[in-house]
XYZ file of C-alpha atoms in Angstrom:
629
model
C 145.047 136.517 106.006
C 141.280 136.943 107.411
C 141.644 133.022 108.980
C 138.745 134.461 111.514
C 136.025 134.692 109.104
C 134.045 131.356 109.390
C 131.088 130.482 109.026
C 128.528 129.723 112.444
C 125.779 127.967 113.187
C 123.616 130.664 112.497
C 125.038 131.916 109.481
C 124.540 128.429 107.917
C 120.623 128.681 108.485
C 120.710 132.043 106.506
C 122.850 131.411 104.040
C 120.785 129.820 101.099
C 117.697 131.575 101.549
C 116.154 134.094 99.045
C 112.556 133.263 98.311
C 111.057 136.717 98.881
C 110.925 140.349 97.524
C 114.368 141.006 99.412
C 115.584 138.081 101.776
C 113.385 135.568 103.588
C 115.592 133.191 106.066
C 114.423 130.794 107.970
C 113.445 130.650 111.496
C 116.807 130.140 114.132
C 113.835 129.924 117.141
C 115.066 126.019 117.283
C 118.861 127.004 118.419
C 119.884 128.284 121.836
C 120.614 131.642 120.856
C 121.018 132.341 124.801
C 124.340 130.039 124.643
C 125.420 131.764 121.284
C 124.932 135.481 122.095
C 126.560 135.045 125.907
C 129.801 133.821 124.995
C 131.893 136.169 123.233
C 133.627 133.512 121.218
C 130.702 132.275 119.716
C 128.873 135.726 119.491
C 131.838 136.756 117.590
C 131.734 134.373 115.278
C 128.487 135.580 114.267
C 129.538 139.193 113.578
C 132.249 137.875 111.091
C 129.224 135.895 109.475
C 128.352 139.560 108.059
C 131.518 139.803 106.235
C 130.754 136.231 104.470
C 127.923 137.958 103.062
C 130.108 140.544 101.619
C 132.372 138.026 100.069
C 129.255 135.856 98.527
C 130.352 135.614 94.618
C 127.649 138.281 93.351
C 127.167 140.413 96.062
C 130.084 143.206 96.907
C 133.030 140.735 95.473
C 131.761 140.702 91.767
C 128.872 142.583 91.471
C 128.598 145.855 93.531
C 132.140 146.623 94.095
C 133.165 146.079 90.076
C 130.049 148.355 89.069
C 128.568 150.745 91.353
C 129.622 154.395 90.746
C 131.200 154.062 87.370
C 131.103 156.391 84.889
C 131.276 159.344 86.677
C 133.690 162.115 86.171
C 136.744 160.989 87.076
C 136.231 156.805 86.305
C 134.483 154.715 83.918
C 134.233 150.789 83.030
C 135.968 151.270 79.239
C 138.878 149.398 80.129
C 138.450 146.550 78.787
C 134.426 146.216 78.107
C 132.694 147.132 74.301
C 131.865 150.406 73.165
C 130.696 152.417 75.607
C 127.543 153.692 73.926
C 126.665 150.151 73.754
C 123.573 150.962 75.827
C 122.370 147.306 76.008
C 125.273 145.668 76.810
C 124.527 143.869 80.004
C 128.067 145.308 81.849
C 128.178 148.617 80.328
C 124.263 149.359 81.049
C 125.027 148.953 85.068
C 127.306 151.934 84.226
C 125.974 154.483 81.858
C 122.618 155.530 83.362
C 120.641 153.141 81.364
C 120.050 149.914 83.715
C 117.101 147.473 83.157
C 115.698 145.670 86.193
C 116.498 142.614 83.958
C 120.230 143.337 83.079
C 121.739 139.932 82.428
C 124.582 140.658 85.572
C 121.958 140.938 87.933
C 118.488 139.470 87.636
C 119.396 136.658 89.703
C 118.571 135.266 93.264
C 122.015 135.234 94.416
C 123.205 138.710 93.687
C 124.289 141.857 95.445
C 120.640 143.233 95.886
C 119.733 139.316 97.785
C 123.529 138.942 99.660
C 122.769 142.821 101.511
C 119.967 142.095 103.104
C 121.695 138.333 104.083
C 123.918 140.446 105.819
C 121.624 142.332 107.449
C 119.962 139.623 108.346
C 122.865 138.272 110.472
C 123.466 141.755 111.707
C 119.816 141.831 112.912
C 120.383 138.514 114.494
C 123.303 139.362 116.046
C 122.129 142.787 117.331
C 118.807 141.152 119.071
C 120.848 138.442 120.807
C 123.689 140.606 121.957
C 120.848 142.748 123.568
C 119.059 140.030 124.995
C 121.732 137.991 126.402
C 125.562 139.698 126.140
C 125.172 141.739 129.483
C 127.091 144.569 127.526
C 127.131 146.337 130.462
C 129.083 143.956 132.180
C 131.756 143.067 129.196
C 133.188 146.095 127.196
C 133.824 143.291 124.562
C 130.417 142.046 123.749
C 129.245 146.061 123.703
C 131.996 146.380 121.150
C 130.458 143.382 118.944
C 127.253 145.030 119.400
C 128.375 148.053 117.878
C 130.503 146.055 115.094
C 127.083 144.724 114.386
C 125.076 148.130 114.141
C 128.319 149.715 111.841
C 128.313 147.045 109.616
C 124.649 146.883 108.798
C 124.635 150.666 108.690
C 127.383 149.731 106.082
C 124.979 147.854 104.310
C 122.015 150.060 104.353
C 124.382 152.520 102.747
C 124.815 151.119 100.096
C 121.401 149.844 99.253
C 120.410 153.596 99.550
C 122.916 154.070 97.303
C 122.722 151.728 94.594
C 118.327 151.665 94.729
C 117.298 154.540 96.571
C 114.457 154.139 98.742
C 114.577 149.917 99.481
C 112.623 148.052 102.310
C 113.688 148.426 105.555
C 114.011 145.704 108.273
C 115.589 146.585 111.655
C 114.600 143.180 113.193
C 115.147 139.248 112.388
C 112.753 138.121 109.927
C 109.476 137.235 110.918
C 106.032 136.666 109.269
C 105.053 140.452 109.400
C 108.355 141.590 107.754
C 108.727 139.313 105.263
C 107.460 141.727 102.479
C 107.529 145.138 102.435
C 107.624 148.269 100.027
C 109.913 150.653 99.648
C 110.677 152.698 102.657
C 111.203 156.264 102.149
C 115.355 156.797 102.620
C 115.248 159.276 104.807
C 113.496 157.117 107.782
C 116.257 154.985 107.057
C 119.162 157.836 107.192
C 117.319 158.854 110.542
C 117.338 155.076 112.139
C 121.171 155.087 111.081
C 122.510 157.837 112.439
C 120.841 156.718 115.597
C 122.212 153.441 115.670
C 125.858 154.743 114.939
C 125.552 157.292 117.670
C 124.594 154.122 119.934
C 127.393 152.492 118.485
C 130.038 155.149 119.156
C 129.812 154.429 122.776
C 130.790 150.359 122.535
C 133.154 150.309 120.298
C 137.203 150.867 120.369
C 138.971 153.105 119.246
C 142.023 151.872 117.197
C 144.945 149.660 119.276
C 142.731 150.720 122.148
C 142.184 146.656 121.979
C 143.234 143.343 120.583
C 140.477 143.447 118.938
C 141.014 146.921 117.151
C 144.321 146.229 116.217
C 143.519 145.726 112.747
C 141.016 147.548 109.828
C 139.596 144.798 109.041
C 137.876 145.316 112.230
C 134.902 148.598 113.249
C 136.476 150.791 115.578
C 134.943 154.040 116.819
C 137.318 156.198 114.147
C 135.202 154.263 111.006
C 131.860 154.665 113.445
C 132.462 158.506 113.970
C 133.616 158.646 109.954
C 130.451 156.408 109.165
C 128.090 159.056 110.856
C 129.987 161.666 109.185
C 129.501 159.993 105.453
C 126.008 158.907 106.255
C 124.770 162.597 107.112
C 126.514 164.063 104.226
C 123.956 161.670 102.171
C 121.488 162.543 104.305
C 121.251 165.993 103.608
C 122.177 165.920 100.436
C 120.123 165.735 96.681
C 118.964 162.265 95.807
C 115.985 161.303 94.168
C 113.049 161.177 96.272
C 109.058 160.999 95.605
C 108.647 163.988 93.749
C 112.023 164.942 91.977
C 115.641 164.861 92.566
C 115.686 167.266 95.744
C 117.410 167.540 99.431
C 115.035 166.731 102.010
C 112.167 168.229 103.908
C 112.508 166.574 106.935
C 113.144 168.908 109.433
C 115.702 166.224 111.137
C 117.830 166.584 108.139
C 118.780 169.631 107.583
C 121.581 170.877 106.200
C 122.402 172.753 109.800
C 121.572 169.843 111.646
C 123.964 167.167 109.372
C 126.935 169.526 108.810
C 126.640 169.846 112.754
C 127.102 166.111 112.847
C 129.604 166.012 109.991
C 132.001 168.227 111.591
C 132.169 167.297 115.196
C 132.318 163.252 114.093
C 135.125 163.960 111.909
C 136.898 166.482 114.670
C 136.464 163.899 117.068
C 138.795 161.389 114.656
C 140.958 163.849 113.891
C 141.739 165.051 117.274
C 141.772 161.268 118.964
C 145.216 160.895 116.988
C 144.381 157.279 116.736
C 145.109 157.466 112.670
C 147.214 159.130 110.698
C 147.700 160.581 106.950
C 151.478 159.097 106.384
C 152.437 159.486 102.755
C 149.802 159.431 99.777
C 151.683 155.975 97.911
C 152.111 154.085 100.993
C 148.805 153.481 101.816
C 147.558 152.109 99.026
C 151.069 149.906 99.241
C 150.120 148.881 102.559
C 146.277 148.101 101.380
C 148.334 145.653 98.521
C 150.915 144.107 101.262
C 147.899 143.253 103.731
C 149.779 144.876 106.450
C 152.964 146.665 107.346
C 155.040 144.021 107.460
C 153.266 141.939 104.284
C 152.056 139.660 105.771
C 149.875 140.366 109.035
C 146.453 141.718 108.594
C 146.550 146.017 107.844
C 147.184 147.501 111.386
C 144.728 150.241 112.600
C 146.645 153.252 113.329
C 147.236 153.965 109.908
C 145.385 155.704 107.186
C 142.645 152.671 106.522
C 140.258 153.466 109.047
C 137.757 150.199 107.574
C 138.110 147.808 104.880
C 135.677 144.951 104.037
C 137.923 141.906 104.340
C 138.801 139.080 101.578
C 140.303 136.427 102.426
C 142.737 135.173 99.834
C 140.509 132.830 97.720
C 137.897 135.982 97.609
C 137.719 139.611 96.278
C 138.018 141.036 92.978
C 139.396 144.092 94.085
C 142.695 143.713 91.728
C 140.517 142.199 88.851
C 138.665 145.156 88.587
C 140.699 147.857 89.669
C 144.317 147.108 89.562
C 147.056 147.588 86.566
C 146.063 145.467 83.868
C 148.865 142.078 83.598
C 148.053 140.416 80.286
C 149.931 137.132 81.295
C 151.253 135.349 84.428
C 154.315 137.450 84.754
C 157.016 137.761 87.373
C 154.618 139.551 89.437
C 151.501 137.436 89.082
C 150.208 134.027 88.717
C 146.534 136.373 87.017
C 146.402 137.840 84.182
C 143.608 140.110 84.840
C 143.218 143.351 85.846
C 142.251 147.032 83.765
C 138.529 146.828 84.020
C 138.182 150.099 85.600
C 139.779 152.897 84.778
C 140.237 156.912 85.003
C 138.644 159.067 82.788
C 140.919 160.005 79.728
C 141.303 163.263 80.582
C 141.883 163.073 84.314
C 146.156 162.450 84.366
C 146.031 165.911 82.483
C 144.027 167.242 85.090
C 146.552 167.048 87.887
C 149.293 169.595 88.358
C 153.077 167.534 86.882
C 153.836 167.534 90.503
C 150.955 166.167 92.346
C 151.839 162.998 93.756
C 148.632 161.567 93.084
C 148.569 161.327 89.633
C 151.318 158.748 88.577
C 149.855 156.375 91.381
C 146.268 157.342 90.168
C 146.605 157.132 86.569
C 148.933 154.743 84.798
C 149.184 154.439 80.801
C 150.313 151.040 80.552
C 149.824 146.988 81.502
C 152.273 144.202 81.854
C 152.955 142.762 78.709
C 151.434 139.216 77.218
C 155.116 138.612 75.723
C 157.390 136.858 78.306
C 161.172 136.672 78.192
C 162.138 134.280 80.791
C 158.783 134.529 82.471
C 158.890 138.126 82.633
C 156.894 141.084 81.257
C 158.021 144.772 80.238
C 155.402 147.269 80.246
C 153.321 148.091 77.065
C 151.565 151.479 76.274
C 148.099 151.561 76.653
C 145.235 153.292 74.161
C 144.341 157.142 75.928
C 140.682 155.649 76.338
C 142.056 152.591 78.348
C 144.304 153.799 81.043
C 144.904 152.025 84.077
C 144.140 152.750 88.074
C 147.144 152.239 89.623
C 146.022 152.916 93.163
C 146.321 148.800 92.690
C 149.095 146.518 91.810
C 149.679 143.299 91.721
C 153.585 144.076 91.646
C 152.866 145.506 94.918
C 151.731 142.230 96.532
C 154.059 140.137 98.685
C 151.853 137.311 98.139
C 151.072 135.304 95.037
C 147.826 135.290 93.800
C 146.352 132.094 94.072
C 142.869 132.372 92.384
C 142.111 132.647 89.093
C 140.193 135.689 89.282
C 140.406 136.634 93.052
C 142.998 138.142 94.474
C 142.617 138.503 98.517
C 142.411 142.404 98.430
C 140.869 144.103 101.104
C 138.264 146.758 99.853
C 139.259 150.124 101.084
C 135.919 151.686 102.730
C 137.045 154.263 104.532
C 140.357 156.607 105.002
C 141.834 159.404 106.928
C 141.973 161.633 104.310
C 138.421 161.708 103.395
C 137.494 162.250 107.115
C 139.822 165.805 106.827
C 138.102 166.696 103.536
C 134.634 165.852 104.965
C 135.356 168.051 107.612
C 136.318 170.731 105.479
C 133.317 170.763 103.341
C 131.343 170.743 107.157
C 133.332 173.492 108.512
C 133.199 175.714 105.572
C 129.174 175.588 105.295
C 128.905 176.462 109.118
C 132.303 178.664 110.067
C 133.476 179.924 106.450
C 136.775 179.017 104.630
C 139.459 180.316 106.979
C 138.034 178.153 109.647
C 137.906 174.499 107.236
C 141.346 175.613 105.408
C 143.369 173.415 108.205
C 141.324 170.359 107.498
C 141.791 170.408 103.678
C 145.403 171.539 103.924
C 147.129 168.422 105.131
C 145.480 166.221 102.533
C 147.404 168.779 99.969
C 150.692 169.038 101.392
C 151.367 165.780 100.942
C 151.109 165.793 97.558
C 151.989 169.389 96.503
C 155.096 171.320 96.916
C 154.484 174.619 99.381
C 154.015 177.242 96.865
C 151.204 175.255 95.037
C 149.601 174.572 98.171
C 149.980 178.675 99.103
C 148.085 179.261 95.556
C 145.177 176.751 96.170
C 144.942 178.529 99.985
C 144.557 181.466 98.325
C 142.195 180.208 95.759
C 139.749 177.957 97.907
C 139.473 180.489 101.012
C 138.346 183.742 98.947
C 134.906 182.455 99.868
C 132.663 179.843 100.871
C 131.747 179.010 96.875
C 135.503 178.751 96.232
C 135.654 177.026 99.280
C 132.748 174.458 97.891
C 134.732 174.137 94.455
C 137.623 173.435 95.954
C 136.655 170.407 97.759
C 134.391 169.554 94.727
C 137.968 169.600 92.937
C 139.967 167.906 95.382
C 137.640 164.996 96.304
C 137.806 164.083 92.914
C 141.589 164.070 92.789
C 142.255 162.703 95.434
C 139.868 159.731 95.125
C 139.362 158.885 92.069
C 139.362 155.059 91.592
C 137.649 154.437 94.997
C 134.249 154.303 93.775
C 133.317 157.614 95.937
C 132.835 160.055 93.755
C 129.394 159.246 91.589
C 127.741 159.405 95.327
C 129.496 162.351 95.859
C 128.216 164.065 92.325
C 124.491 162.957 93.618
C 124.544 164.527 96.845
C 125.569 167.808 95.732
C 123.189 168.711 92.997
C 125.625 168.633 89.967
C 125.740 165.134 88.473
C 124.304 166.352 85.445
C 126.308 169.314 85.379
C 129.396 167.393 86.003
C 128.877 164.601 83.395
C 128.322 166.995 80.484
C 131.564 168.743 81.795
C 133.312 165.233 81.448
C 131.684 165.068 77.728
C 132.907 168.303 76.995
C 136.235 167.818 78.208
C 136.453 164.230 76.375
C 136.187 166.214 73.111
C 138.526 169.288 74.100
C 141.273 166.164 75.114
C 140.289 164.456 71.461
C 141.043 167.619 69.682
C 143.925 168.644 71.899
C 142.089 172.398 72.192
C 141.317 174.400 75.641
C 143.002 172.869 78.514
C 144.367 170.185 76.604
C 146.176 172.547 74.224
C 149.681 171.975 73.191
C 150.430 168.490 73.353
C 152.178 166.085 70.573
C 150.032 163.777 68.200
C 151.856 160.954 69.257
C 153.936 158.978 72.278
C 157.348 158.360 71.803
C 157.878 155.055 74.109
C 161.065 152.583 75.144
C 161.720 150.182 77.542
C 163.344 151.558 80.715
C 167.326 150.865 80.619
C 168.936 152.727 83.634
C 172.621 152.836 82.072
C 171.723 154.911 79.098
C 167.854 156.717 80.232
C 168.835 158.679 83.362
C 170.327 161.917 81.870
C 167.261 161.664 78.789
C 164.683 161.515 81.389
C 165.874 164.110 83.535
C 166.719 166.312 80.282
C 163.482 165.793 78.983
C 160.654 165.380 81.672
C 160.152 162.308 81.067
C 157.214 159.636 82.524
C 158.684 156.868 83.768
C 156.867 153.525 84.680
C 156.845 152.297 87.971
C 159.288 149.506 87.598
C 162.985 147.597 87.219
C 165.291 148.444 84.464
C 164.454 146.321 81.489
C 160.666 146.179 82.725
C 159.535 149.563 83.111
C 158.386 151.671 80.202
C 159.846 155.466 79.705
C 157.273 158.095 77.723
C 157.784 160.996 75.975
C 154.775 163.305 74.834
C 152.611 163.260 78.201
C 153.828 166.232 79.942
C 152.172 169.778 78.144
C 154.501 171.637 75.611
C 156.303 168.591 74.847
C 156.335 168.004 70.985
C 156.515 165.688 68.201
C 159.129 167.572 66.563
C 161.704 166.485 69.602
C 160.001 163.112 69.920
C 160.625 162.102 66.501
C 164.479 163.338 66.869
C 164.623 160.372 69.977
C 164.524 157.558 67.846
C 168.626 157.535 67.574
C 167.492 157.237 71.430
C 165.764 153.572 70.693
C 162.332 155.737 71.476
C 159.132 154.358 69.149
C 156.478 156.592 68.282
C 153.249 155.175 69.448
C 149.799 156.858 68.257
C 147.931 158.342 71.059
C 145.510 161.351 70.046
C 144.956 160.451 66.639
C 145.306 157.332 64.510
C 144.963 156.232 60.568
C 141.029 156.945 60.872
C 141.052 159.980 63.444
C 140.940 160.770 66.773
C 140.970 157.915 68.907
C 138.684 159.260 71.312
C 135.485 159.629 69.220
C 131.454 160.939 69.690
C 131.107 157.290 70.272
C 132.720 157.018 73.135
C 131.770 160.482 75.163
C 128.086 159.920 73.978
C 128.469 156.485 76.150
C 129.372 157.893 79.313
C 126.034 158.430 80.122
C 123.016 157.904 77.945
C 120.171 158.856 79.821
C 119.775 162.365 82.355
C 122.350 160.889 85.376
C 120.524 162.763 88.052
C 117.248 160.654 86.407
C 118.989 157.671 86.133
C 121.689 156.992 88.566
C 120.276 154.548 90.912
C 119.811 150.746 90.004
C 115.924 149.199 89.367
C 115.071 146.472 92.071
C 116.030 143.518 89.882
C 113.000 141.372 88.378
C 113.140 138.476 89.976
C 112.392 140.354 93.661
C 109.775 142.215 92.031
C 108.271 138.876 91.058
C 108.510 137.524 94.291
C 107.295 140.214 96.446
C 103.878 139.382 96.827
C 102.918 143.009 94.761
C 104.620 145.080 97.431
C 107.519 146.299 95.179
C 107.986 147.865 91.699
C 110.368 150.345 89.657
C 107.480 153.191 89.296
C 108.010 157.031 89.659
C 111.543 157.562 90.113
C 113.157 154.444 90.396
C 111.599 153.679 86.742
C 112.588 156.349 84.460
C 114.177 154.575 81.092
């Protein structure tokens, strides 16, 4: 999987290089970039030098991917880290609104903050030689690399606006007048983004249009088109700027003007036909298996319109976000997994019969006991369920590393182009008009009358509209790391994180919404022969799983009751504590006062690390809004 990523010429003069605020690389004046960038071969191979930098150890593989965007309403990091209101803890403090530009994860020269701008540097270099000497006009494949290169440091940029806010901004190679700089204000960047996507739009394939869009892992023009779409979402939207947490004033930005953009990028995609939805479950099946078949890289007609590529030795995508496996099982040669996980309260958020909530949410991992090298599945604690968008068991592969697991890193899909045009088309047209672009992501997952009452719900007017999607983005992506940017962008991440404390403490006390549910779990190993007939009877959850592996619960559904739980143990069922224990409620002050400790909408983006501030020559610091704690 991902053979094609090596390493070039190039890429091996930038790739040990941070002596500077941000990146410093050395000069490539000395090599015949002429003989690089006019070969497509070679010029390629230079391109796929960007995704190197997004498989460095501490940049997206272990650093940004595992901790960016948790806690936020619908995920936090309490799977398997300390108390959450441990405020200092180096892991938990990336999460809870209460990072330190010298957190213990990050304050190095090699991480995430350093490995971005590597990769814009080689997107930089690439885009200047491709100009200069790839005759684009001339060869629809070198225009395609060129606008490969422009997605993926737009990519890039992205997330650095994301994860620091305002961060310096170099659109050419390194030189001696751009080696330090201060912060640039984000929404110069924005601006010089969506112009370089626009440019972009017009080289690249579409999906299967070539061999070399035949597969996600590479930019075609549906992720370009979604990009733009994403990109002036943020643009528009609330973030923390010089003077407050605020849209912004430039004229260029406007709401009008972004939705505008929004909407026809995403009607573009959805109209091309090059991608479609396909059922809920078997995308993220086809994300585990690679590709369709298992074993050829994920084809590009599907849902995945982008994923950042790890080649099997790379990625902690599994490790961080998978189904927890406590020992090398029958499925796995890791035992890792769990990190990450939904919020309590969020599997009681879903309707029962909403596909997306027994892939989204799963209450147990793979057991450390073996019996002949296999593992059953063991009940979880209610403050450390699972994502189970993930799963090893899944894989057609065996993992090979001891932490890695060869995951791509879904960026981008379908879905969230229809719901970004929904949220466009109902700002400018009203809810009748952006109904059809929200309703396909629901009927796969609803039966037709729930779907009819969410129609009428969401379309009674542009606020309900608004709510709606508010609602169903978080559903529907929750454990894709989408949602905290999503919070930010739409003015309510304060609002939204006191809802998630106040919920927490209705779902410890079983009152409001979470009303009418049993004290305990009453749990058993799944046996097929006897179980059938119980589960049907009863309602019961059932593990995804074999007989004799898969575990069957009792107590999760509401108006279930420990009065008929208890009367299942002639049925081999074990009660399992789940609300409450010997000392209380499980879910305690302690661990909804750690979901966020400081004001999120304050607080939400990362410090500039130390060490960069140290190093860049007095042009950056943390001050005004990137330094509240």
């Amino acid at each position: 999987m991902k053979n094609y990523i090596k390493l070039s010429i190039f890429s091996l003069a930038v790739a040990g290089l941070v002596t500077s605020c941000d990146m410093d690389a050395p000069s490539i004046s000395s090599l015949d970039e002429s003989s690089v960038y006019s070969v497509y071969g070679l010029a390629e191979r230079e391109i796929m030098s960007i995704n190197v930098s997004f498989g460095e150890t501490n940049s997206y593989r272990g650093r940004y991917l595992p901790y960016y965007g948790v806690n936020s309403d619908v995920e936090t990091t309490s799977g398997t880290y300390p108390s959450l209101a441990k405020k200092n803890d180096d892991k938990i403090s990336l999460c809870n609104f209460a990072t330190l530009a010298n957190n213990g994860q990050m304050n190095t020269d090699n991480n995430a903050y350093a490995k971005f701008y590597e990769g814009i540097e080689r997107a930089n270099l690439a885009i200047e030689g491709i100009r200069k000497y790839g005759k684009i006009e001339e060869n629809k494949d070198m225009a395609h690399l060129l606008g490969e290169a422009l997605t993926m440091r737009a990519v890039i940029y992205n997330d650095l606006i994301k994860g620091w806010g305002d961060v310096p901004a170099r659109f050419v190679p390194n030189n001696t007048e751009n080696i330090y700089l201060p912060r640039t204000n984000k929404d110069d960047i924005y601006i010089q983004l969506l112009k370089d996507l626009e440019e972009a739009e017009n080289y690249c394939y579409w999906p299967n249009e070539s061999r070399i869009t035949t597969t996600s892992e590479r930019v075609n023009k549906s992720f370009v088109k979604g990009l733009r779409a994403r990109l002036a979402l943020y643009a528009c939207g609330y973030a923390l700027r010089g003077d407050g947490y605020r849209r912004s004033n430039n004229p260029e930005l406007s709401q009008d003007k972004m939705m505008a953009i929004v909407k026809q990028e995403c009607l573009d995609v959805i109209n091309s036909d090059k991608n479609s939805l396909g059922e809920f479950e078997d995308n993220f099946k086809n994300l585990c298996k690679d590709g369709t078949d298992g074993t050829a890289a994920p084809a590009s007609n599907l849902e995945s319109l982008w994923e950042i590529p790890f080649s099997a030795g790379r990625g902690r995508v599994l490790y961080t976000w998978g189904v927890k496996h406590q020992a090398k099982d029958q499925y796995t040669q890791q035992a890792q997994g769990g990190v990450n996980g939904p919020m309590p309260y969020l599997f009681y958020d879903y309707s029962k019969n909403d596909k997306r909530r027994d892939i989204t949410c799963v209450p147990y991992e793979w057991s450390k006991t073996l019996v002949d090298g296999k593992a059953p599945q063991d009940l979880r604690k209610i403050t450390q369920w699972c994502f189970g968008k993930l799963r090893y068991e899944w894989m057609d592969r065996t993992v090979t590393s001891t932490n890695d697991d060869g995951i791509n890193w879904q960026y981008m899909r379908l879905a969230d182009v229809y719901l970004m045009a929904a949220e466009a088309i109902n700002y400018l047209d009203g809810p009748a008009a952006a109904w059809p672009y929200m309703e396909p992501v629901l009927a796969r997952v609803l039966p037709a009358n729930e779907v009819a009452d969410l129609k009428a719900k969401y379309t009674a007017s542009k606020e309900a509209f608004q709510n709606g999607i508010v609602d169903q983005r978080g559903l529907e992506f929750a454990g894709e790391a989408l949602r905290r940017a999503d919070l930010v962008r739409w003015g309510i991440i304060d609002e939204k994180m006191e809802e998630a404390k106040k919920k927490l403490q209705d779902l410890a006390n079983r009152k409001g919404a979470y009303a009418d549910y049993p004290a305990k779990l009453y749990v058993k190993t799944y046996d097929e022969k006897t179980d059938k007939d119980l589960i049907s009877e009863y309602g019961m959850y059932v593990g995804d799983g074999k007989s004799g592996e898969a575990i069957v619960i009792y107590g999760l559904e509401k108006g279930q009751t420990d009065e008929i739980g208890s009367s299942l143990k002639e049925n081999g069922f074990t009660p399992k504590n789940w609300f409450v224990n010997n000392d209380g409620n499980v879910i305690t002050s302690d661990y909804w006062d750690g979901i966020f400790v400081n004001k999120p909408s304050l607080n939400y983006l990362w410090p500039i690390w130390k060490t960069f501030i140290d190093k860049s020559n007095n042009m950056l610091n943390n001050d005004g809004n990137y330094g509240q704690l």
